[in-house]
Coordinates of C-alpha atoms and ligand atoms in Angstrom, one line a residue:
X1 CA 0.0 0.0 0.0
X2 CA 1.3 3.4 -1.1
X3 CA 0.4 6.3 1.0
X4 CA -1.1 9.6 -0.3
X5 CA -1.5 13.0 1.2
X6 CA -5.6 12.7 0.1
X7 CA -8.1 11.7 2.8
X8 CA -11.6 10.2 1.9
X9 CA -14.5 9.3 3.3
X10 CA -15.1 5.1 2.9
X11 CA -18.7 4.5 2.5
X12 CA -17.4 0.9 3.3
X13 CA -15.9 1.8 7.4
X14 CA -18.4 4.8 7.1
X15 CA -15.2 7.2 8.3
X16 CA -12.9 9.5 6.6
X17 CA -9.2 8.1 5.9
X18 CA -6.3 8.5 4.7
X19 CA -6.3 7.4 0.9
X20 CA -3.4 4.6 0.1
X21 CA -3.3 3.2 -3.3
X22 CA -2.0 -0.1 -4.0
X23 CA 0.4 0.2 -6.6
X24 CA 2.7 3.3 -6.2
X25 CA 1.3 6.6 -8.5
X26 CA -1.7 4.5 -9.8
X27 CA -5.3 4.8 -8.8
X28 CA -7.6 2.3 -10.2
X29 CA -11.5 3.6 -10.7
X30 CA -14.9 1.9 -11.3
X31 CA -17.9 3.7 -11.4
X32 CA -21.1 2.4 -12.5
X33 CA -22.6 4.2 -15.6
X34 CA -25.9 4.6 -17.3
X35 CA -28.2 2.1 -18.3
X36 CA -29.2 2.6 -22.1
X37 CA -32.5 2.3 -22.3
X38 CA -33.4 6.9 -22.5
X39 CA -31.4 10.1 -22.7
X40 CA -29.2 10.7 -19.6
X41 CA -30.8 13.4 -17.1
X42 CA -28.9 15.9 -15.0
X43 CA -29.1 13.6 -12.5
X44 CA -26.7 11.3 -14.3
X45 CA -24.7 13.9 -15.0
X46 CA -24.2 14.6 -11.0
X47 CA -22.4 11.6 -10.8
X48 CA -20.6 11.9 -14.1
X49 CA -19.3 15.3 -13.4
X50 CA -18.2 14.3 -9.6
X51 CA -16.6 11.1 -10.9
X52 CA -14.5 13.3 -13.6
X53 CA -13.2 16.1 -11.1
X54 CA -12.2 13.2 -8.7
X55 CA -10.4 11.5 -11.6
X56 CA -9.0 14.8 -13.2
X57 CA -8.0 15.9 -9.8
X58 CA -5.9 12.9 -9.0
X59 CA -4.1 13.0 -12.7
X60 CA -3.5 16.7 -11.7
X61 CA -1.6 15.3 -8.3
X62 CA 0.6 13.5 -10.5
X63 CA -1.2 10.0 -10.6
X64 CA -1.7 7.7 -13.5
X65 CA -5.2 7.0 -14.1
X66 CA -7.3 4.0 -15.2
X67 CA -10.9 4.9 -14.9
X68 CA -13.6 2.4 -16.1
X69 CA -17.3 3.4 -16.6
X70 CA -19.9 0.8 -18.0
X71 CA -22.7 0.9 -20.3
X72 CA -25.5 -1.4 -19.3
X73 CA -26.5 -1.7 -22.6
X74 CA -28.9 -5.0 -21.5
X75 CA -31.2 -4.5 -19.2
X76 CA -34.7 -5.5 -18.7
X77 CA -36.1 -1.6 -18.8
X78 CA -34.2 -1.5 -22.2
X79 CA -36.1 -4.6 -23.5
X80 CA -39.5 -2.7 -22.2
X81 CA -38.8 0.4 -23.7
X82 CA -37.9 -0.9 -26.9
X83 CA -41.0 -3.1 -27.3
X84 CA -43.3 0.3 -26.8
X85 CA -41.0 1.9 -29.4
X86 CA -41.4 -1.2 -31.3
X87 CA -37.6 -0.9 -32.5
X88 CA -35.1 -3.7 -31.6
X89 CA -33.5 -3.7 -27.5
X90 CA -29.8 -3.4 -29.3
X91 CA -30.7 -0.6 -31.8
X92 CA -32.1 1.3 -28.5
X93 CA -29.0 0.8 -26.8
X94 CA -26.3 1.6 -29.3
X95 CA -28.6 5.1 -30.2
X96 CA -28.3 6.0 -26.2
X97 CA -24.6 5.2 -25.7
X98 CA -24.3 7.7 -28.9
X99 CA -26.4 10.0 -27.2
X100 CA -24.8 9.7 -23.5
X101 CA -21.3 10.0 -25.2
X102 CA -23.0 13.5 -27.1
X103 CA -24.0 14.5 -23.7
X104 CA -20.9 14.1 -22.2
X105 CA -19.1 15.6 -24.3
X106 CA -21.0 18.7 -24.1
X107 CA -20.5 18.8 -20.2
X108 CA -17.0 18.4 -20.5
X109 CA -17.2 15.4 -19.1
X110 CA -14.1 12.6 -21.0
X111 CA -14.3 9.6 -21.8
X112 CA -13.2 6.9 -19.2
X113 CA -9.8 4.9 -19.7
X114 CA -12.8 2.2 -20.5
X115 CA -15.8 2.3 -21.3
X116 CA -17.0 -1.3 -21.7
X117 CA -20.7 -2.7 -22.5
X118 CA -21.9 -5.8 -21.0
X119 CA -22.7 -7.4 -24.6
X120 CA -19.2 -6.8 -25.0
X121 CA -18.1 -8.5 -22.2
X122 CA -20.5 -11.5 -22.5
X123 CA -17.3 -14.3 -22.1
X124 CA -16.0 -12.9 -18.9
X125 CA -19.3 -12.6 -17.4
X126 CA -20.3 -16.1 -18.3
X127 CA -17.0 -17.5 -17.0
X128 CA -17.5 -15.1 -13.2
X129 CA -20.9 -16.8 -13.0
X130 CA -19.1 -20.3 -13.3
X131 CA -16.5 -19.8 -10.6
X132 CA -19.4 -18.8 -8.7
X133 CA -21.2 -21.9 -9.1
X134 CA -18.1 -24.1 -8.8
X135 CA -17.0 -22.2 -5.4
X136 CA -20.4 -23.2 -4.8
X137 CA -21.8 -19.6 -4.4
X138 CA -24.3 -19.7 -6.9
X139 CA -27.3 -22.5 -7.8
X140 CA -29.2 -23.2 -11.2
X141 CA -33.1 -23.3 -10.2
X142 CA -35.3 -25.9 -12.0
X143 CA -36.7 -23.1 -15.0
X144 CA -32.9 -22.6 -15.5
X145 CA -32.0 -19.1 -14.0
X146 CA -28.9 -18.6 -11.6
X147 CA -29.2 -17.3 -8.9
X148 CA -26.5 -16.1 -6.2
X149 CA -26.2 -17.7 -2.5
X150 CA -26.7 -14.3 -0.1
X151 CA -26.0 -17.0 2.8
X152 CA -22.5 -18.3 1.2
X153 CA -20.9 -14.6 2.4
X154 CA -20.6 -14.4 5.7
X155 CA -20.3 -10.2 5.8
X156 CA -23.1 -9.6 3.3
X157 CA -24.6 -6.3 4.4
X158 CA -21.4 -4.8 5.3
X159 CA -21.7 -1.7 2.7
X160 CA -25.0 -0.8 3.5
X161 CA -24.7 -1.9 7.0
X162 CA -27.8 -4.4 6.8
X163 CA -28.2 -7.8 8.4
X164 CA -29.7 -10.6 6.3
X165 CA -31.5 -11.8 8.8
X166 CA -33.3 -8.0 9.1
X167 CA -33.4 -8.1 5.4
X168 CA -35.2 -10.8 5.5
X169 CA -38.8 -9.9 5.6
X170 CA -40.2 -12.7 4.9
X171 CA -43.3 -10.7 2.9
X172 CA -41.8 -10.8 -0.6
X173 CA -43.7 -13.2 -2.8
X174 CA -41.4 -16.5 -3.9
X175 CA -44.0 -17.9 -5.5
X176 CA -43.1 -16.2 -8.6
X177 CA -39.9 -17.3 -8.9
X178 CA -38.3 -20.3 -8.2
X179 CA -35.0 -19.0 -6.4
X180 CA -34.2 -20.9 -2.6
X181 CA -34.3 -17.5 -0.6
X182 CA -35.5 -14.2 -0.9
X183 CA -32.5 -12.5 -0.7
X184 CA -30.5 -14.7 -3.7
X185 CA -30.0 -12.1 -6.7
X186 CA -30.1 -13.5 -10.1
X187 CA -26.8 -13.7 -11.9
X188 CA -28.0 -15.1 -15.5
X189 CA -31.9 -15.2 -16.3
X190 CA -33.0 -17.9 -18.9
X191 CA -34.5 -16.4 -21.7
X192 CA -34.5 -18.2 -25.4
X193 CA -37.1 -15.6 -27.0
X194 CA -35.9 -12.2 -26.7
X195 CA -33.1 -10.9 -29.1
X196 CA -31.5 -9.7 -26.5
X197 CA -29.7 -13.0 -25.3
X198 CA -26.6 -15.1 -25.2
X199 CA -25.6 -18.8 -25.3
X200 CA -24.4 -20.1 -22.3
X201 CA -23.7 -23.4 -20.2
X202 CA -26.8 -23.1 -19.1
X203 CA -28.8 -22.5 -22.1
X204 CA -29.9 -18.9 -23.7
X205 CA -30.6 -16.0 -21.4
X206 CA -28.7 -12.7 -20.4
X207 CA -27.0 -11.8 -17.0
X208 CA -28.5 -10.1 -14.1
X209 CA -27.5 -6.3 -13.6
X210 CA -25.1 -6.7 -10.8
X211 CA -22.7 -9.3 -12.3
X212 CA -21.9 -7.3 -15.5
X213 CA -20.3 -4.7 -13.0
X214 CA -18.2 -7.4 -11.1
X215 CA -17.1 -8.7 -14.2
X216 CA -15.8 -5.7 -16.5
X217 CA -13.9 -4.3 -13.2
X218 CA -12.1 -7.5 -13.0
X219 CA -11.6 -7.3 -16.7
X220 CA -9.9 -3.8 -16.8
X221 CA -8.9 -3.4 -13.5
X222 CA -7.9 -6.9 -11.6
X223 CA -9.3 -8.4 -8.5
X224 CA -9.3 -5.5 -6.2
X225 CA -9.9 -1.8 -7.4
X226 CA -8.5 1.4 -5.6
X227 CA -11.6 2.7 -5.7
X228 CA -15.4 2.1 -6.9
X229 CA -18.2 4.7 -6.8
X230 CA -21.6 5.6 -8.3
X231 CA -24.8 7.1 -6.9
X232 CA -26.0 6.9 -3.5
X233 CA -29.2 4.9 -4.5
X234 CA -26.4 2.3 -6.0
X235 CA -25.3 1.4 -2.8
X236 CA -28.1 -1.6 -1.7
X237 CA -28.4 -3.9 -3.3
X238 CA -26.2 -3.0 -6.4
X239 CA -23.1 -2.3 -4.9
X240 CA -23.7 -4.9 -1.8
X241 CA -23.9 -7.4 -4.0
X242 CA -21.5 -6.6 -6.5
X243 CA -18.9 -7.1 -3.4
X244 CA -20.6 -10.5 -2.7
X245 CA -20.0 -11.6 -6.1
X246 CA -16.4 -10.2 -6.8
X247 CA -15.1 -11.5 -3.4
X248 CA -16.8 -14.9 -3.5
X249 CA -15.2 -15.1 -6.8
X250 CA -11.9 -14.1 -6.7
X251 CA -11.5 -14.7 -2.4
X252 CA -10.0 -10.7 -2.2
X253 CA -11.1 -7.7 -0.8
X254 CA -13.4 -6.0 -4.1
X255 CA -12.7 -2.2 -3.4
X256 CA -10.9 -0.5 -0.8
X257 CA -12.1 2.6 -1.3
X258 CA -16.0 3.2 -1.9
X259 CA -17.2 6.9 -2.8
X260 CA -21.1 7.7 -3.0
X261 CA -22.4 10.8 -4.8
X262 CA -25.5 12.1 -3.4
X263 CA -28.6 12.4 -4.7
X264 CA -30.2 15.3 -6.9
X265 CA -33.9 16.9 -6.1
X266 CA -35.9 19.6 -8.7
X267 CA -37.8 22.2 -6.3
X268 CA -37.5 19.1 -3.4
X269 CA -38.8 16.7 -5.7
X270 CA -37.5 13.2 -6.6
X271 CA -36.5 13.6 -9.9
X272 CA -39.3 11.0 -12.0
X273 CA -40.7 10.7 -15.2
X274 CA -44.2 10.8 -14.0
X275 CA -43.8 13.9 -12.0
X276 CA -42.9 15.3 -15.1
X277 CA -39.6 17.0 -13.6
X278 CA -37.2 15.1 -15.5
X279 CA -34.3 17.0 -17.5
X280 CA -32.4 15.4 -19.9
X281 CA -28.8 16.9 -20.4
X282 CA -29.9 17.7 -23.9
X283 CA -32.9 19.7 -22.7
X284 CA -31.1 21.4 -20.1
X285 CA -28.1 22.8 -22.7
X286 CA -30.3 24.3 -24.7
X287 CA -31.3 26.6 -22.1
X288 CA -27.9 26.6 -19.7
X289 CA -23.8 26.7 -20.3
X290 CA -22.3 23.7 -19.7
X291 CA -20.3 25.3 -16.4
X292 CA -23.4 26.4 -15.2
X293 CA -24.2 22.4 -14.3
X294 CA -20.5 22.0 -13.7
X295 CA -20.4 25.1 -10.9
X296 CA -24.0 24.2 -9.6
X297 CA -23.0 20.7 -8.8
X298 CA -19.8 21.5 -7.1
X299 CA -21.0 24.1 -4.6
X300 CA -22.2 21.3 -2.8
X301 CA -19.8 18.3 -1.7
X302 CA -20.6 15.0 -3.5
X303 CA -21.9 13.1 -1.0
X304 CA -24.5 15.8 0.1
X305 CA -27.6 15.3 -1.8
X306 CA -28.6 18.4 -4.2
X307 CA -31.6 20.2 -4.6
X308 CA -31.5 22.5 -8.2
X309 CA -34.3 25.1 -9.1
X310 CA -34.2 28.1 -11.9
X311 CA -33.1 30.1 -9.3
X312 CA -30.0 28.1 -8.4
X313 CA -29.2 27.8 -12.0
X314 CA -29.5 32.0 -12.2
X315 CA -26.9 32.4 -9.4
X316 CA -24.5 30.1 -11.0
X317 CA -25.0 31.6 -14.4
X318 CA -24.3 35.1 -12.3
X319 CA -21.8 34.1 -10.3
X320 CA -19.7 32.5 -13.8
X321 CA -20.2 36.0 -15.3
X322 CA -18.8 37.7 -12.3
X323 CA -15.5 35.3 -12.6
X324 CA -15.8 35.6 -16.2
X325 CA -15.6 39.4 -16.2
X326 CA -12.6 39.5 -13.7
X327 CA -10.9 37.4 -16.1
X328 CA -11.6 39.7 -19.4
X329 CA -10.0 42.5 -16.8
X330 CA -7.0 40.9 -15.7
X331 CA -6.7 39.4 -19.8
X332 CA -7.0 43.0 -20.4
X333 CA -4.5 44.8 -18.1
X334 CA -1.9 41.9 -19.7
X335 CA -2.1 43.1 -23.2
X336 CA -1.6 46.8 -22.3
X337 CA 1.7 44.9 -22.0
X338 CA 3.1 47.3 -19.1
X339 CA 5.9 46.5 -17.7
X340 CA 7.1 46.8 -14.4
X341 CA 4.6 46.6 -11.1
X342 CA 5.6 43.1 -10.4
X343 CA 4.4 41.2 -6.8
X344 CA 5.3 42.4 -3.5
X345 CA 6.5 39.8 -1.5
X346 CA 2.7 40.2 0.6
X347 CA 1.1 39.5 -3.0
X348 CA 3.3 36.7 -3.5
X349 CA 2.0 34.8 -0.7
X350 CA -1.7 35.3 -1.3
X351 CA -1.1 33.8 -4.5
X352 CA 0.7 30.4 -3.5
X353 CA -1.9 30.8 -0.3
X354 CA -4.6 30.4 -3.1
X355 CA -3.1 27.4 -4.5
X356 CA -2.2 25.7 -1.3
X357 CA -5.9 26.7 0.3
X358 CA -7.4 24.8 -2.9
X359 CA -5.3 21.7 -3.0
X360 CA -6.0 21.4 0.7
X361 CA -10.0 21.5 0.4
X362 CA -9.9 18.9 -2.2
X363 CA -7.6 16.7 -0.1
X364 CA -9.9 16.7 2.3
X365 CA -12.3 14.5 0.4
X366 CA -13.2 16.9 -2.6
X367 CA -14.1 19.5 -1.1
X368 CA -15.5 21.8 -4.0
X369 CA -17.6 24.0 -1.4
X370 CA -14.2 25.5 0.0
X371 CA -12.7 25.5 -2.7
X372 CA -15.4 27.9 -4.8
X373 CA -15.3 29.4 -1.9
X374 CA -11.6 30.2 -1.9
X375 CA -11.8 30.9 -5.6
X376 CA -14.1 34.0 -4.7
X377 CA -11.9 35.4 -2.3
X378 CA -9.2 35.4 -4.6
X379 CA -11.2 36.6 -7.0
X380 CA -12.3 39.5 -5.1
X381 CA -8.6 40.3 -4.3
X382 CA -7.4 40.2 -7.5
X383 CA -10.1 42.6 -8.6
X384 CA -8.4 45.2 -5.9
X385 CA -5.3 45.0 -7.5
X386 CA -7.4 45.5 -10.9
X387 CA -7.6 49.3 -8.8
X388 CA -4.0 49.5 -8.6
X389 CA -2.8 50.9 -12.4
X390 CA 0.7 50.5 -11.6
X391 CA 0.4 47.1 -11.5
X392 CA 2.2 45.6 -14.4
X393 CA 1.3 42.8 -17.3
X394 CA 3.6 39.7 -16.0
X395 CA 1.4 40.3 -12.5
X396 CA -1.4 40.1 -14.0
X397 CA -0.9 37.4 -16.2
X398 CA 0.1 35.3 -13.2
X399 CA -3.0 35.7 -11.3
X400 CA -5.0 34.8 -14.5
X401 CA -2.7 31.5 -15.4
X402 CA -3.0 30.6 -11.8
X403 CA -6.5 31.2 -11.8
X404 CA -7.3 29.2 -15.4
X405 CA -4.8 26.2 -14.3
X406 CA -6.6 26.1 -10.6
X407 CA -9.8 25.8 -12.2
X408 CA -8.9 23.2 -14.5
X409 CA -9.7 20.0 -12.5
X410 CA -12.6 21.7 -11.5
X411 CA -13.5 22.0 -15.5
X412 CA -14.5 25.8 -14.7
X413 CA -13.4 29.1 -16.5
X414 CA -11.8 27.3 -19.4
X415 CA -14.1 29.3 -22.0
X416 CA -13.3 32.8 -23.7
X417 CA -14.2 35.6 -21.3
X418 CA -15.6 37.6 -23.9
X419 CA -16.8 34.6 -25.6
X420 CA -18.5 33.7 -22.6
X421 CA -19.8 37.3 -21.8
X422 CA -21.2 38.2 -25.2
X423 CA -23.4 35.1 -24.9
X424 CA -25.1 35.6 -21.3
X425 CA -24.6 39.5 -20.9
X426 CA -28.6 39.9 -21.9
X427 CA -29.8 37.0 -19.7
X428 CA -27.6 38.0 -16.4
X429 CA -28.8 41.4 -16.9
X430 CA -32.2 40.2 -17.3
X431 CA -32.4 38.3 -14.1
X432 CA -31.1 42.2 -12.7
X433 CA -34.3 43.7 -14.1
X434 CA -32.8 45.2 -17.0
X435 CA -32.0 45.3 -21.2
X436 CA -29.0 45.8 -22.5
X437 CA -31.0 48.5 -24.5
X438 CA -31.7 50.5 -20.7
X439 CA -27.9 50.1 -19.3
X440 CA -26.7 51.5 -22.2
X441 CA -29.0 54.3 -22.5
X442 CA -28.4 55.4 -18.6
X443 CA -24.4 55.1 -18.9
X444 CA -24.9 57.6 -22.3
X445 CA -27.1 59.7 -19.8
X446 CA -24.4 60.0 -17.4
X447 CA -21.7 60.4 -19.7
X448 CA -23.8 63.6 -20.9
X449 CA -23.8 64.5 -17.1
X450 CA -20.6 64.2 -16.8
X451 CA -20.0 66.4 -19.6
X452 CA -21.7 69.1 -18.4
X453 CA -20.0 68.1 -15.2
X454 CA -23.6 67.2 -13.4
X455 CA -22.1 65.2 -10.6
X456 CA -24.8 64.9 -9.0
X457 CA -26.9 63.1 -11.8
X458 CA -23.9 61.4 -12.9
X459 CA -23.6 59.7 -9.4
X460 CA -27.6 59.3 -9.1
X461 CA -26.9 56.8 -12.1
X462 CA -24.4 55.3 -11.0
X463 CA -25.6 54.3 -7.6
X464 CA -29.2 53.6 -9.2
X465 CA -27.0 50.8 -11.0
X466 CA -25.4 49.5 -8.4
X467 CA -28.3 49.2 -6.2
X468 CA -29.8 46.5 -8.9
X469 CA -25.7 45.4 -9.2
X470 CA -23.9 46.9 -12.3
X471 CA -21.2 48.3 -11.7
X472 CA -19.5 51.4 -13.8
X473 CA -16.0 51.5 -14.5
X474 CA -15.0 54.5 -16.1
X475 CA -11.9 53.5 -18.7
X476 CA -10.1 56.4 -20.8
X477 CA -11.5 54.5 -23.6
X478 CA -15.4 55.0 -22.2
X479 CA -17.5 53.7 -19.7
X480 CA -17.7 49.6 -18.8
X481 CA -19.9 47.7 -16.8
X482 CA -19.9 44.4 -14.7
X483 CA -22.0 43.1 -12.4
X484 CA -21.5 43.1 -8.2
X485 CA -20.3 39.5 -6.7
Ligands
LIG1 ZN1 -22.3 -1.2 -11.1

């Protein structure tokens, strides 16, 4: 075990700890991904986005990488769906992994080292469900299924910290199925009529959900992982049982590390179909930047469940634009190319503060709250020194670099300030009360004031301006506006 300076909280001892690796300088990473039966929502996208600052984060650290996220691309709800669509379960599949990979892509979100499907992985899965039968963890039921033994594994539960014998309710109907105790999970389900199915030893069929995880891990990773994660709703049964299979298979500890994403609310509302509150990634870009999900997400720490409205979603957008405007300043005062005005020793400090303040939040289990947080007052200082017009180009172009290469784990302010500004000036000064039309009228009002040397309209303006939170800036080259943090 190699040690590491990063501390994170183990859903599996339920405590935060120190974060050792196995191999030295390499982290190995499972999370589970989407299951291809509809467009991804932003609730996928929680995890997604979590999953990739984690990842980026630790290649930023200096640590090689292997990251592998599924595609359930077989799955009963994909076989439902399909049949209503009256198009074939694979078709439906292979057009969402297209889409999820679109939508990914517009949040900024990579690729994985791996991104493996199940009907891809067919051999391996067959050949896990084997071991399990010969270690004698696992049982073929008279229609054919197979079914794991919840009472082979001694410490089943110890994930979600359940008992079997609590678990065991005794109320679920068996009479369905022909499986030896309520809590055995199926591992391969007979099936010889749907087109979605496989040979196997045991005749046609497809695997359960669960086993497809256990199996592409192994495949791309090896017997124990660094780390798994997914959703917080993953955790029982999915991820319980993925342990029992992997370790009653392959007699090692499955993950020493297990990280849980919490769980994402509309207006404090589950988000569901049939509440109507559902939005799809593609839905939600037409109307929102892609760091507006990004920066909404990580103002909360990932294991804290998230609740989004339009207003949330407003304050992000505002808050971008604010950070987005400081940069167009500081990318500003480094073309006027002055030289001279370099850091005091004081400024210095805050600067490497900055970075040293970040890095330490997100040791401390990704902590993206603090880290925004220290983001802003940095922000805010270098905006004084924007005051200062001594100040020279080579400062300000370190404060912008260490801003832009800060943010870049985080996927934040990588954009074109102006770019970014042209495109949501109108909408962040709508959600101030005002048109672009208006703000430009009263800052051509009070330059005429100021011509005529009316201070006293002049600063009427200005202040009316501030109160809804523009700000004038008055430049040799005119007036400028931005908006107050
Ligand atoms: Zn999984």
């Amino acid at each position: 075990m190699e040690s590491t300076n990063i501390y994170l909280r183990n859903t599996l001892s339920g405590k935060k700890e120190p974060f050792q690796t196995l191999e030295a300088e390499h982290i190995r990473m499972y999370a589970c991904g989407v299951t291809t039966y509809d467009e991804s929502h932003i609730g996928h996208a929680m995890q997604a986005i979590f999953f990739d600052v984690m990842r980026t984060y630790f290649e930023h650290k200096g640590f090689k990488v292997t990251y592998v996220r599924n595609f359930t691309d077989v799955d009963d709800k994909i076989i439902d769906r399909a049949k209503k669509l009256g198009v074939s379960p694979l078709k439906l599949s292979e057009d969402m992994v297209e889409a999820t990979r679109r939508d990914m892509k517009a949040l900024g979100v990579r690729p994985a080292t791996y991104e493996p499907r199940v009907t891809e992985t067919m051999p391996n899965i067959i050949a896990m469900i084997q071991r399990l039968i010969e270690h004698g963890a696992a049982y073929k039921t008279p229609k054919g299924d197979i079914y794991y033994k919840v009472s082979n594994k001694k410490d089943y539960g110890k994930l979600s910290n359940r008992k079997p014998e609590e678990l065991r309710s005794g109320t679920r109907d068996l009479a369905e199925t022909d499986k030896e105790d309520e809590l055995d999970f199926a591992l391969w389900k007979a099936d010889a009529s749907s087109e979605a199915s496989w040979d196997s030893p045991w005749g046609r069929g497809r695997p359960g959900w669960h086993i497809e995880c256990s199996a592409m891990a192994k495949l791309y990773l090896g017997e124990t992982l660094d780390i798994h994660g997914g959703g917080r709703d993953l955790v029982f049964p999915h991820h319980e049982n993925e342990i029992a299979q992997s370790e009653s298979a392959n007699k090692v500890p499955f993950a020493k590390v297990w990280l849980h994403s919490g769980l994402l609310t509309i207006d404090n509302q589950k988000m569901s179909k049939s509440l109507g509150n559902q939005i799809s990634i593609r839905e939600f870009l037409k109307d929102w930047h892609p760091e507006v999900l990004r920066l909404a997400f990580l103002q909360n720490h990932y294991g804290s469940n998230v609740n989004f409205s339009q207003d949330v979603f407003r304050n992000c957008r505002k808050r971008l634009f604010y950070f987005y405007e400081s940069l167009r300043e500081l990318d500003h005062r480094v073309k006027e190319g002055k030289e001279n005005g370099d850091a005091l020793p004081q400024e210095d400090r805050e600067i490497q503060l900055f970075v040293d303040n970040v890095d330490a939040a997100m040791r401390d289990d990704f902590n993206t709250p603090v880290v925004l947080a220290e983001f802003s007052k940095f922000v805010r200082w270098a905006n004084q020194r924007l005051m200062d017009p001594k100040k020279g180009a080579a400062f300000f172009k370190r404060i912008a670099d260490t801003l832009r290469q800060t943010a870049k784990f985080l996927g934040l302010f990588q954009k074109s300030p102006g770019e970014f500004i042209e495109l949501h000036k109108s909408k962040v000064l709508s959600d101030l009360g005002l048109s672009e039309d208006e703000l430009l009228q009263q800052i051509a009002l009070r330059q005429k004031a100021r011509e005529r040397r009316d201070w006293e309209k002049s600063d009427e303006i200005r202040a009316t301006l501030l109160e809804k939170g523009v700000v004038l800036h008055d430049r040799p080259e005119g007036t400028l506006w931005t908006i107050s943090p």
